PDB file of N, CA and C in Angstrom:
ATOM      1  N   VAL A  10     113.508  92.717 108.423  1.00  0.00           N
ATOM      2  CA  VAL A  10     114.368  92.278 107.342  1.00  0.00           C
ATOM      3  C   VAL A  10     115.760  92.850 107.603  1.00  0.00           C
ATOM      4  N   GLN A  11     116.741  91.954 107.716  1.00  0.00           N
ATOM      5  CA  GLN A  11     118.106  92.393 107.991  1.00  0.00           C
ATOM      6  C   GLN A  11     118.856  92.778 106.725  1.00  0.00           C
ATOM      7  N   SER A  12     118.552  92.092 105.626  1.00  0.00           N
ATOM      8  CA  SER A  12     119.175  92.438 104.352  1.00  0.00           C
ATOM      9  C   SER A  12     118.312  91.893 103.214  1.00  0.00           C
ATOM     10  N   VAL A  13     118.473  92.479 102.041  1.00  0.00           N
ATOM     11  CA  VAL A  13     117.739  92.052 100.853  1.00  0.00           C
ATOM     12  C   VAL A  13     118.769  91.802  99.762  1.00  0.00           C
ATOM     13  N   GLY A  14     118.755  90.582  99.228  1.00  0.00           N
ATOM     14  CA  GLY A  14     119.735  90.208  98.208  1.00  0.00           C
ATOM     15  C   GLY A  14     119.553  90.977  96.915  1.00  0.00           C
ATOM     16  N   GLU A  15     120.669  91.364  96.324  1.00  0.00           N
ATOM     17  CA  GLU A  15     120.676  92.084  95.047  1.00  0.00           C
ATOM     18  C   GLU A  15     120.011  91.228  93.974  1.00  0.00           C
ATOM     19  N   GLY A  16     118.976  91.761  93.333  1.00  0.00           N
ATOM     20  CA  GLY A  16     118.283  91.051  92.257  1.00  0.00           C
ATOM     21  C   GLY A  16     117.351  89.947  92.730  1.00  0.00           C
ATOM     22  N   SER A  17     117.156  89.823  94.025  1.00  0.00           N
ATOM     23  CA  SER A  17     116.297  88.767  94.577  1.00  0.00           C
ATOM     24  C   SER A  17     114.826  89.073  94.307  1.00  0.00           C
ATOM     25  N   PRO A  18     113.968  88.052  94.398  1.00  0.00           N
ATOM     26  CA  PRO A  18     112.537  88.304  94.262  1.00  0.00           C
ATOM     27  C   PRO A  18     112.031  89.336  95.279  1.00  0.00           C
ATOM     28  N   ALA A  19     112.572  89.310  96.485  1.00  0.00           N
ATOM     29  CA  ALA A  19     112.164  90.281  97.510  1.00  0.00           C
ATOM     30  C   ALA A  19     112.506  91.703  97.070  1.00  0.00           C
ATOM     31  N   GLN A  20     113.721  91.897  96.547  1.00  0.00           N
ATOM     32  CA  GLN A  20     114.116  93.236  96.092  1.00  0.00           C
ATOM     33  C   GLN A  20     113.243  93.685  94.928  1.00  0.00           C
ATOM     34  N   GLN A  21     112.978  92.781  94.004  1.00  0.00           N
ATOM     35  CA  GLN A  21     112.149  93.125  92.851  1.00  0.00           C
ATOM     36  C   GLN A  21     110.732  93.510  93.265  1.00  0.00           C
ATOM     37  N   ALA A  22     110.245  92.943  94.378  1.00  0.00           N
ATOM     38  CA  ALA A  22     108.897  93.264  94.867  1.00  0.00           C
ATOM     39  C   ALA A  22     108.865  94.543  95.693  1.00  0.00           C
ATOM     40  N   GLY A  23     110.037  95.033  96.098  1.00  0.00           N
ATOM     41  CA  GLY A  23     110.079  96.272  96.865  1.00  0.00           C
ATOM     42  C   GLY A  23     110.354  96.110  98.347  1.00  0.00           C
ATOM     43  N   VAL A  24     110.716  94.900  98.788  1.00  0.00           N
ATOM     44  CA  VAL A  24     111.065  94.698 100.196  1.00  0.00           C
ATOM     45  C   VAL A  24     112.369  95.433 100.478  1.00  0.00           C
ATOM     46  N   ARG A  25     112.437  96.097 101.643  1.00  0.00           N
ATOM     47  CA  ARG A  25     113.614  96.885 102.013  1.00  0.00           C
ATOM     48  C   ARG A  25     114.167  96.437 103.362  1.00  0.00           C
ATOM     49  N   THR A  26     115.448  96.693 103.545  1.00  0.00           N
ATOM     50  CA  THR A  26     116.065  96.459 104.848  1.00  0.00           C
ATOM     51  C   THR A  26     115.323  97.298 105.885  1.00  0.00           C
ATOM     52  N   GLY A  27     114.994  96.685 107.018  1.00  0.00           N
ATOM     53  CA  GLY A  27     114.257  97.385 108.061  1.00  0.00           C
ATOM     54  C   GLY A  27     112.763  97.103 108.052  1.00  0.00           C
ATOM     55  N   ASP A  28     112.259  96.545 106.942  1.00  0.00           N
ATOM     56  CA  ASP A  28     110.844  96.172 106.898  1.00  0.00           C
ATOM     57  C   ASP A  28     110.572  95.059 107.913  1.00  0.00           C
ATOM     58  N   ILE A  29     109.359  95.021 108.419  1.00  0.00           N
ATOM     59  CA  ILE A  29     108.937  93.954 109.321  1.00  0.00           C
ATOM     60  C   ILE A  29     107.827  93.199 108.604  1.00  0.00           C
ATOM     61  N   ILE A  30     108.051  91.903 108.351  1.00  0.00           N
ATOM     62  CA  ILE A  30     107.061  91.094 107.646  1.00  0.00           C
ATOM     63  C   ILE A  30     106.073  90.565 108.672  1.00  0.00           C
ATOM     64  N   LEU A  31     104.832  90.993 108.543  1.00  0.00           N
ATOM     65  CA  LEU A  31     103.792  90.659 109.506  1.00  0.00           C
ATOM     66  C   LEU A  31     103.002  89.409 109.130  1.00  0.00           C
ATOM     67  N   ALA A  32     102.850  89.171 107.813  1.00  0.00           N
ATOM     68  CA  ALA A  32     102.034  88.042 107.375  1.00  0.00           C
ATOM     69  C   ALA A  32     102.408  87.616 105.964  1.00  0.00           C
ATOM     70  N   VAL A  33     102.146  86.346 105.665  1.00  0.00           N
ATOM     71  CA  VAL A  33     102.292  85.793 104.320  1.00  0.00           C
ATOM     72  C   VAL A  33     100.910  85.289 103.916  1.00  0.00           C
ATOM     73  N   ASN A  34     100.369  85.854 102.850  1.00  0.00           N
ATOM     74  CA  ASN A  34      99.018  85.507 102.381  1.00  0.00           C
ATOM     75  C   ASN A  34      97.994  85.579 103.511  1.00  0.00           C
ATOM     76  N   GLY A  35      98.139  86.567 104.366  1.00  0.00           N
ATOM     77  CA  GLY A  35      97.181  86.771 105.443  1.00  0.00           C
ATOM     78  C   GLY A  35      97.438  85.967 106.706  1.00  0.00           C
ATOM     79  N   GLU A  36      98.409  85.044 106.675  1.00  0.00           N
ATOM     80  CA  GLU A  36      98.751  84.236 107.841  1.00  0.00           C
ATOM     81  C   GLU A  36      99.871  84.931 108.611  1.00  0.00           C
ATOM     82  N   PRO A  37      99.650  85.253 109.879  1.00  0.00           N
ATOM     83  CA  PRO A  37     100.673  85.971 110.660  1.00  0.00           C
ATOM     84  C   PRO A  37     101.994  85.209 110.744  1.00  0.00           C
ATOM     85  N   THR A  38     103.081  85.951 110.694  1.00  0.00           N
ATOM     86  CA  THR A  38     104.417  85.380 110.887  1.00  0.00           C
ATOM     87  C   THR A  38     104.914  85.851 112.249  1.00  0.00           C
ATOM     88  N   LEU A  39     105.089  84.916 113.153  1.00  0.00           N
ATOM     89  CA  LEU A  39     105.462  85.251 114.517  1.00  0.00           C
ATOM     90  C   LEU A  39     106.955  85.107 114.776  1.00  0.00           C
ATOM     91  N   SER A  40     107.688  84.533 113.813  1.00  0.00           N
ATOM     92  CA  SER A  40     109.138  84.370 113.968  1.00  0.00           C
ATOM     93  C   SER A  40     109.764  84.194 112.592  1.00  0.00           C
ATOM     94  N   ASP A  41     111.091  84.260 112.554  1.00  0.00           N
ATOM     95  CA  ASP A  41     111.776  84.060 111.276  1.00  0.00           C
ATOM     96  C   ASP A  41     111.596  82.632 110.767  1.00  0.00           C
ATOM     97  N   LEU A  42     111.560  81.656 111.662  1.00  0.00           N
ATOM     98  CA  LEU A  42     111.335  80.269 111.231  1.00  0.00           C
ATOM     99  C   LEU A  42     109.934  80.087 110.665  1.00  0.00           C
ATOM    100  N   GLU A  43     108.962  80.752 111.262  1.00  0.00           N
ATOM    101  CA  GLU A  43     107.592  80.686 110.754  1.00  0.00           C
ATOM    102  C   GLU A  43     107.503  81.324 109.366  1.00  0.00           C
ATOM    103  N   LEU A  44     108.206  82.422 109.160  1.00  0.00           N
ATOM    104  CA  LEU A  44     108.244  83.056 107.844  1.00  0.00           C
ATOM    105  C   LEU A  44     108.829  82.094 106.812  1.00  0.00           C
ATOM    106  N   MET A  45     109.945  81.473 107.137  1.00  0.00           N
ATOM    107  CA  MET A  45     110.569  80.523 106.206  1.00  0.00           C
ATOM    108  C   MET A  45     109.633  79.350 105.916  1.00  0.00           C
ATOM    109  N   ARG A  46     108.965  78.838 106.947  1.00  0.00           N
ATOM    110  CA  ARG A  46     108.051  77.714 106.759  1.00  0.00           C
ATOM    111  C   ARG A  46     106.910  78.105 105.822  1.00  0.00           C
ATOM    112  N   GLN A  47     106.345  79.283 106.048  1.00  0.00           N
ATOM    113  CA  GLN A  47     105.225  79.722 105.207  1.00  0.00           C
ATOM    114  C   GLN A  47     105.642  79.917 103.757  1.00  0.00           C
ATOM    115  N   VAL A  48     106.820  80.485 103.550  1.00  0.00           N
ATOM    116  CA  VAL A  48     107.292  80.719 102.182  1.00  0.00           C
ATOM    117  C   VAL A  48     107.563  79.394 101.470  1.00  0.00           C
ATOM    118  N   THR A  49     108.140  78.420 102.182  1.00  0.00           N
ATOM    119  CA  THR A  49     108.479  77.144 101.531  1.00  0.00           C
ATOM    120  C   THR A  49     107.262  76.288 101.223  1.00  0.00           C
ATOM    121  N   LEU A  50     106.086  76.664 101.707  1.00  0.00           N
ATOM    122  CA  LEU A  50     104.865  75.939 101.353  1.00  0.00           C
ATOM    123  C   LEU A  50     104.431  76.227  99.916  1.00  0.00           C
ATOM    124  N   HIS A  51     105.055  77.229  99.292  1.00  0.00           N
ATOM    125  CA  HIS A  51     104.688  77.642  97.935  1.00  0.00           C
ATOM    126  C   HIS A  51     105.842  77.336  96.984  1.00  0.00           C
ATOM    127  N   PRO A  52     105.550  76.787  95.818  1.00  0.00           N
ATOM    128  CA  PRO A  52     106.610  76.419  94.878  1.00  0.00           C
ATOM    129  C   PRO A  52     107.245  77.629  94.193  1.00  0.00           C
ATOM    130  N   PRO A  53     108.466  77.460  93.687  1.00  0.00           N
ATOM    131  CA  PRO A  53     109.087  78.526  92.902  1.00  0.00           C
ATOM    132  C   PRO A  53     108.182  78.911  91.737  1.00  0.00           C
ATOM    133  N   GLY A  54     108.122  80.206  91.470  1.00  0.00           N
ATOM    134  CA  GLY A  54     107.289  80.707  90.383  1.00  0.00           C
ATOM    135  C   GLY A  54     105.915  81.172  90.833  1.00  0.00           C
ATOM    136  N   SER A  55     105.508  80.763  92.042  1.00  0.00           N
ATOM    137  CA  SER A  55     104.207  81.219  92.532  1.00  0.00           C
ATOM    138  C   SER A  55     104.345  82.595  93.177  1.00  0.00           C
ATOM    139  N   ALA A  56     103.228  83.278  93.315  1.00  0.00           N
ATOM    140  CA  ALA A  56     103.232  84.614  93.901  1.00  0.00           C
ATOM    141  C   ALA A  56     102.611  84.550  95.298  1.00  0.00           C
ATOM    142  N   ILE A  57     103.231  85.253  96.243  1.00  0.00           N
ATOM    143  CA  ILE A  57     102.690  85.355  97.597  1.00  0.00           C
ATOM    144  C   ILE A  57     102.541  86.830  97.952  1.00  0.00           C
ATOM    145  N   ARG A  58     101.623  87.106  98.878  1.00  0.00           N
ATOM    146  CA  ARG A  58     101.424  88.473  99.356  1.00  0.00           C
ATOM    147  C   ARG A  58     102.079  88.619 100.725  1.00  0.00           C
ATOM    148  N   LEU A  59     102.925  89.609 100.863  1.00  0.00           N
ATOM    149  CA  LEU A  59     103.548  89.918 102.142  1.00  0.00           C
ATOM    150  C   LEU A  59     102.903  91.174 102.714  1.00  0.00           C
ATOM    151  N   THR A  60     102.475  91.084 103.964  1.00  0.00           N
ATOM    152  CA  THR A  60     102.000  92.265 104.674  1.00  0.00           C
ATOM    153  C   THR A  60     103.184  92.779 105.466  1.00  0.00           C
ATOM    154  N   ILE A  61     103.532  94.052 105.239  1.00  0.00           N
ATOM    155  CA  ILE A  61     104.767  94.616 105.767  1.00  0.00           C
ATOM    156  C   ILE A  61     104.499  95.885 106.559  1.00  0.00           C
ATOM    157  N   SER A  62     105.232  96.020 107.645  1.00  0.00           N
ATOM    158  CA  SER A  62     105.272  97.278 108.376  1.00  0.00           C
ATOM    159  C   SER A  62     106.619  97.918 108.046  1.00  0.00           C
ATOM    160  N   ARG A  63     106.567  99.154 107.580  1.00  0.00           N
ATOM    161  CA  ARG A  63     107.786  99.879 107.210  1.00  0.00           C
ATOM    162  C   ARG A  63     107.875 101.116 108.091  1.00  0.00           C
ATOM    163  N   PRO A  64     109.021 101.293 108.771  1.00  0.00           N
ATOM    164  CA  PRO A  64     109.153 102.437 109.682  1.00  0.00           C
ATOM    165  C   PRO A  64     108.802 103.784 109.057  1.00  0.00           C
ATOM    166  N   SER A  65     109.054 103.956 107.773  1.00  0.00           N
ATOM    167  CA  SER A  65     108.800 105.252 107.129  1.00  0.00           C
ATOM    168  C   SER A  65     107.363 105.404 106.630  1.00  0.00           C
ATOM    169  N   ALA A  66     106.551 104.348 106.747  1.00  0.00           N
ATOM    170  CA  ALA A  66     105.170 104.407 106.264  1.00  0.00           C
ATOM    171  C   ALA A  66     104.201 104.349 107.433  1.00  0.00           C
ATOM    172  N   ALA A  67     103.134 105.127 107.344  1.00  0.00           N
ATOM    173  CA  ALA A  67     102.140 105.168 108.424  1.00  0.00           C
ATOM    174  C   ALA A  67     101.276 103.904 108.438  1.00  0.00           C
ATOM    175  N   ASP A  68     100.980 103.368 107.266  1.00  0.00           N
ATOM    176  CA  ASP A  68     100.113 102.194 107.162  1.00  0.00           C
ATOM    177  C   ASP A  68     100.910 100.960 106.767  1.00  0.00           C
ATOM    178  N   GLU A  69     100.308  99.805 106.988  1.00  0.00           N
ATOM    179  CA  GLU A  69     100.916  98.559 106.531  1.00  0.00           C
ATOM    180  C   GLU A  69     100.883  98.516 105.005  1.00  0.00           C
ATOM    181  N   LEU A  70     101.859  97.857 104.424  1.00  0.00           N
ATOM    182  CA  LEU A  70     101.943  97.701 102.973  1.00  0.00           C
ATOM    183  C   LEU A  70     101.702  96.251 102.599  1.00  0.00           C
ATOM    184  N   THR A  71     101.179  96.016 101.416  1.00  0.00           N
ATOM    185  CA  THR A  71     101.063  94.666 100.880  1.00  0.00           C
ATOM    186  C   THR A  71     101.871  94.604  99.598  1.00  0.00           C
ATOM    187  N   LEU A  72     102.848  93.702  99.580  1.00  0.00           N
ATOM    188  CA  LEU A  72     103.705  93.520  98.403  1.00  0.00           C
ATOM    189  C   LEU A  72     103.504  92.118  97.860  1.00  0.00           C
ATOM    190  N   THR A  73     103.505  91.981  96.552  1.00  0.00           N
ATOM    191  CA  THR A  73     103.401  90.662  95.925  1.00  0.00           C
ATOM    192  C   THR A  73     104.787  90.247  95.457  1.00  0.00           C
ATOM    193  N   VAL A  74     105.217  89.073  95.909  1.00  0.00           N
ATOM    194  CA  VAL A  74     106.540  88.552  95.580  1.00  0.00           C
ATOM    195  C   VAL A  74     106.372  87.293  94.737  1.00  0.00           C
ATOM    196  N   LYS A  75     107.028  87.256  93.578  1.00  0.00           N
ATOM    197  CA  LYS A  75     107.060  86.036  92.764  1.00  0.00           C
ATOM    198  C   LYS A  75     108.276  85.247  93.221  1.00  0.00           C
ATOM    199  N   LEU A  76     108.031  84.075  93.786  1.00  0.00           N
ATOM    200  CA  LEU A  76     109.103  83.296  94.393  1.00  0.00           C
ATOM    201  C   LEU A  76     110.054  82.701  93.363  1.00  0.00           C
ATOM    202  N   GLY A  77     111.325  82.670  93.738  1.00  0.00           N
ATOM    203  CA  GLY A  77     112.348  82.000  92.948  1.00  0.00           C
ATOM    204  C   GLY A  77     112.778  80.747  93.678  1.00  0.00           C
ATOM    205  N   LYS A  78     113.859  80.147  93.235  1.00  0.00           N
ATOM    206  CA  LYS A  78     114.411  78.968  93.891  1.00  0.00           C
ATOM    207  C   LYS A  78     115.352  79.397  95.007  1.00  0.00           C
ATOM    208  N   TRP A  79     115.523  78.531  96.009  1.00  0.00           N
ATOM    209  CA  TRP A  79     116.487  78.811  97.073  1.00  0.00           C
ATOM    210  C   TRP A  79     117.868  78.945  96.449  1.00  0.00           C
ATOM    211  N   PRO A  80     118.625  79.960  96.825  1.00  0.00           N
ATOM    212  CA  PRO A  80     119.962  80.146  96.252  1.00  0.00           C
ATOM    213  C   PRO A  80     121.023  79.302  96.956  1.00  0.00           C
ATOM    214  N   VAL A  81     120.708  78.019  97.189  1.00  0.00           N
ATOM    215  CA  VAL A  81     121.664  77.101  97.824  1.00  0.00           C
ATOM    216  C   VAL A  81     121.684  75.815  97.029  1.00  0.00           C
ATOM    217  N   SER A  82     122.778  75.077  97.133  1.00  0.00           N
ATOM    218  CA  SER A  82     122.886  73.838  96.371  1.00  0.00           C
ATOM    219  C   SER A  82     122.177  72.676  97.056  1.00  0.00           C
ATOM    220  N   ASP A  83     122.056  72.713  98.381  1.00  0.00           N
ATOM    221  CA  ASP A  83     121.427  71.629  99.120  1.00  0.00           C
ATOM    222  C   ASP A  83     120.454  72.221 100.123  1.00  0.00           C
ATOM    223  N   VAL A  84     119.160  72.022  99.919  1.00  0.00           N
ATOM    224  CA  VAL A  84     118.162  72.643 100.784  1.00  0.00           C
ATOM    225  C   VAL A  84     117.894  71.851 102.057  1.00  0.00           C
ATOM    226  N   GLN A  85     118.507  70.689 102.201  1.00  0.00           N
ATOM    227  CA  GLN A  85     118.294  69.908 103.420  1.00  0.00           C
ATOM    228  C   GLN A  85     118.794  70.699 104.625  1.00  0.00           C
ATOM    229  N   GLY A  86     117.950  70.864 105.590  1.00  0.00           N
ATOM    230  CA  GLY A  86     118.332  71.586 106.794  1.00  0.00           C
ATOM    231  C   GLY A  86     118.128  73.090 106.729  1.00  0.00           C
ATOM    232  N   VAL A  87     117.680  73.625 105.585  1.00  0.00           N
ATOM    233  CA  VAL A  87     117.452  75.065 105.498  1.00  0.00           C
ATOM    234  C   VAL A  87     116.311  75.477 106.422  1.00  0.00           C
ATOM    235  N   VAL A  88     115.240  74.680 106.428  1.00  0.00           N
ATOM    236  CA  VAL A  88     114.093  74.958 107.282  1.00  0.00           C
ATOM    237  C   VAL A  88     113.952  73.820 108.284  1.00  0.00           C
ATOM    238  N   ALA A  89     114.048  74.144 109.543  1.00  0.00           N
ATOM    239  CA  ALA A  89     113.898  73.143 110.590  1.00  0.00           C
ATOM    240  C   ALA A  89     112.445  73.084 111.031  1.00  0.00           C
ATOM    241  N   SER A  90     111.866  71.902 111.012  1.00  0.00           N
ATOM    242  CA  SER A  90     110.486  71.756 111.451  1.00  0.00           C
ATOM    243  C   SER A  90     110.393  71.568 112.958  1.00  0.00           C
ATOM    244  N   ARG A  91     111.516  71.283 113.586  1.00  0.00           N
ATOM    245  CA  ARG A  91     111.564  71.172 115.049  1.00  0.00           C
ATOM    246  C   ARG A  91     112.913  71.692 115.514  1.00  0.00           C
ATOM    247  N   ARG A  92     112.978  72.067 116.770  1.00  0.00           N
ATOM    248  CA  ARG A  92     114.225  72.582 117.317  1.00  0.00           C
ATOM    249  C   ARG A  92     115.265  71.471 117.394  1.00  0.00           C
ATOM    250  N   ARG A  93     116.486  71.777 117.016  1.00  0.00           N
ATOM    251  CA  ARG A  93     117.562  70.798 117.089  1.00  0.00           C
ATOM    252  C   ARG A  93     118.288  70.843 118.416  1.00  0.00           C
ATOM    253  N   TYR A  94     118.220  71.984 119.067  1.00  0.00           N
ATOM    254  CA  TYR A  94     118.967  72.174 120.308  1.00  0.00           C
ATOM    255  C   TYR A  94     118.028  72.749 121.368  1.00  0.00           C
ATOM    256  N   PRO A  95     118.363  72.529 122.632  1.00  0.00           N
ATOM    257  CA  PRO A  95     117.549  73.134 123.699  1.00  0.00           C
ATOM    258  C   PRO A  95     117.546  74.656 123.574  1.00  0.00           C
ATOM    259  N   LEU A  96     116.490  75.301 124.094  1.00  0.00           N
ATOM    260  CA  LEU A  96     116.366  76.746 124.001  1.00  0.00           C
ATOM    261  C   LEU A  96     117.515  77.489 124.669  1.00  0.00           C
ATOM    262  N   TRP A  97     118.102  76.917 125.715  1.00  0.00           N
ATOM    263  CA  TRP A  97     119.180  77.604 126.426  1.00  0.00           C
ATOM    264  C   TRP A  97     120.426  77.711 125.606  1.00  0.00           C
ATOM    265  N   ARG A  98     120.577  76.911 124.577  1.00  0.00           N
ATOM    266  CA  ARG A  98     121.802  76.920 123.778  1.00  0.00           C
ATOM    267  C   ARG A  98     121.834  78.149 122.970  1.00  0.00           C
TER     268      ARG A  98
END
C-alpha cells in the first residue's frame, strides 16, 4: 500500500501505508490490477476481508473493509480488463 486516503474505508478498517495486501476474501492478489479487479466485484456497502502482511507484525492480519463508492466522477477505464499497451511500454 503506497498511501491510504484520509477517511477512506481502508483507513477506517486499519489499513496502513506499507501494508502488503495478500488476498481479498481468501483469493490471492498477485498484482495491483488483480486487487482492483477483486474489489470491484463487490458492490459499495458490502464488506470484504483483506489478508495483510504488515512489516511490524509477525503474523498476517485479516481486516474487514466496508466498501464505499469510487471517489471519481467517471469510472470508465479505472479497471482495465486487458492490457492497453505492450509490456515494453
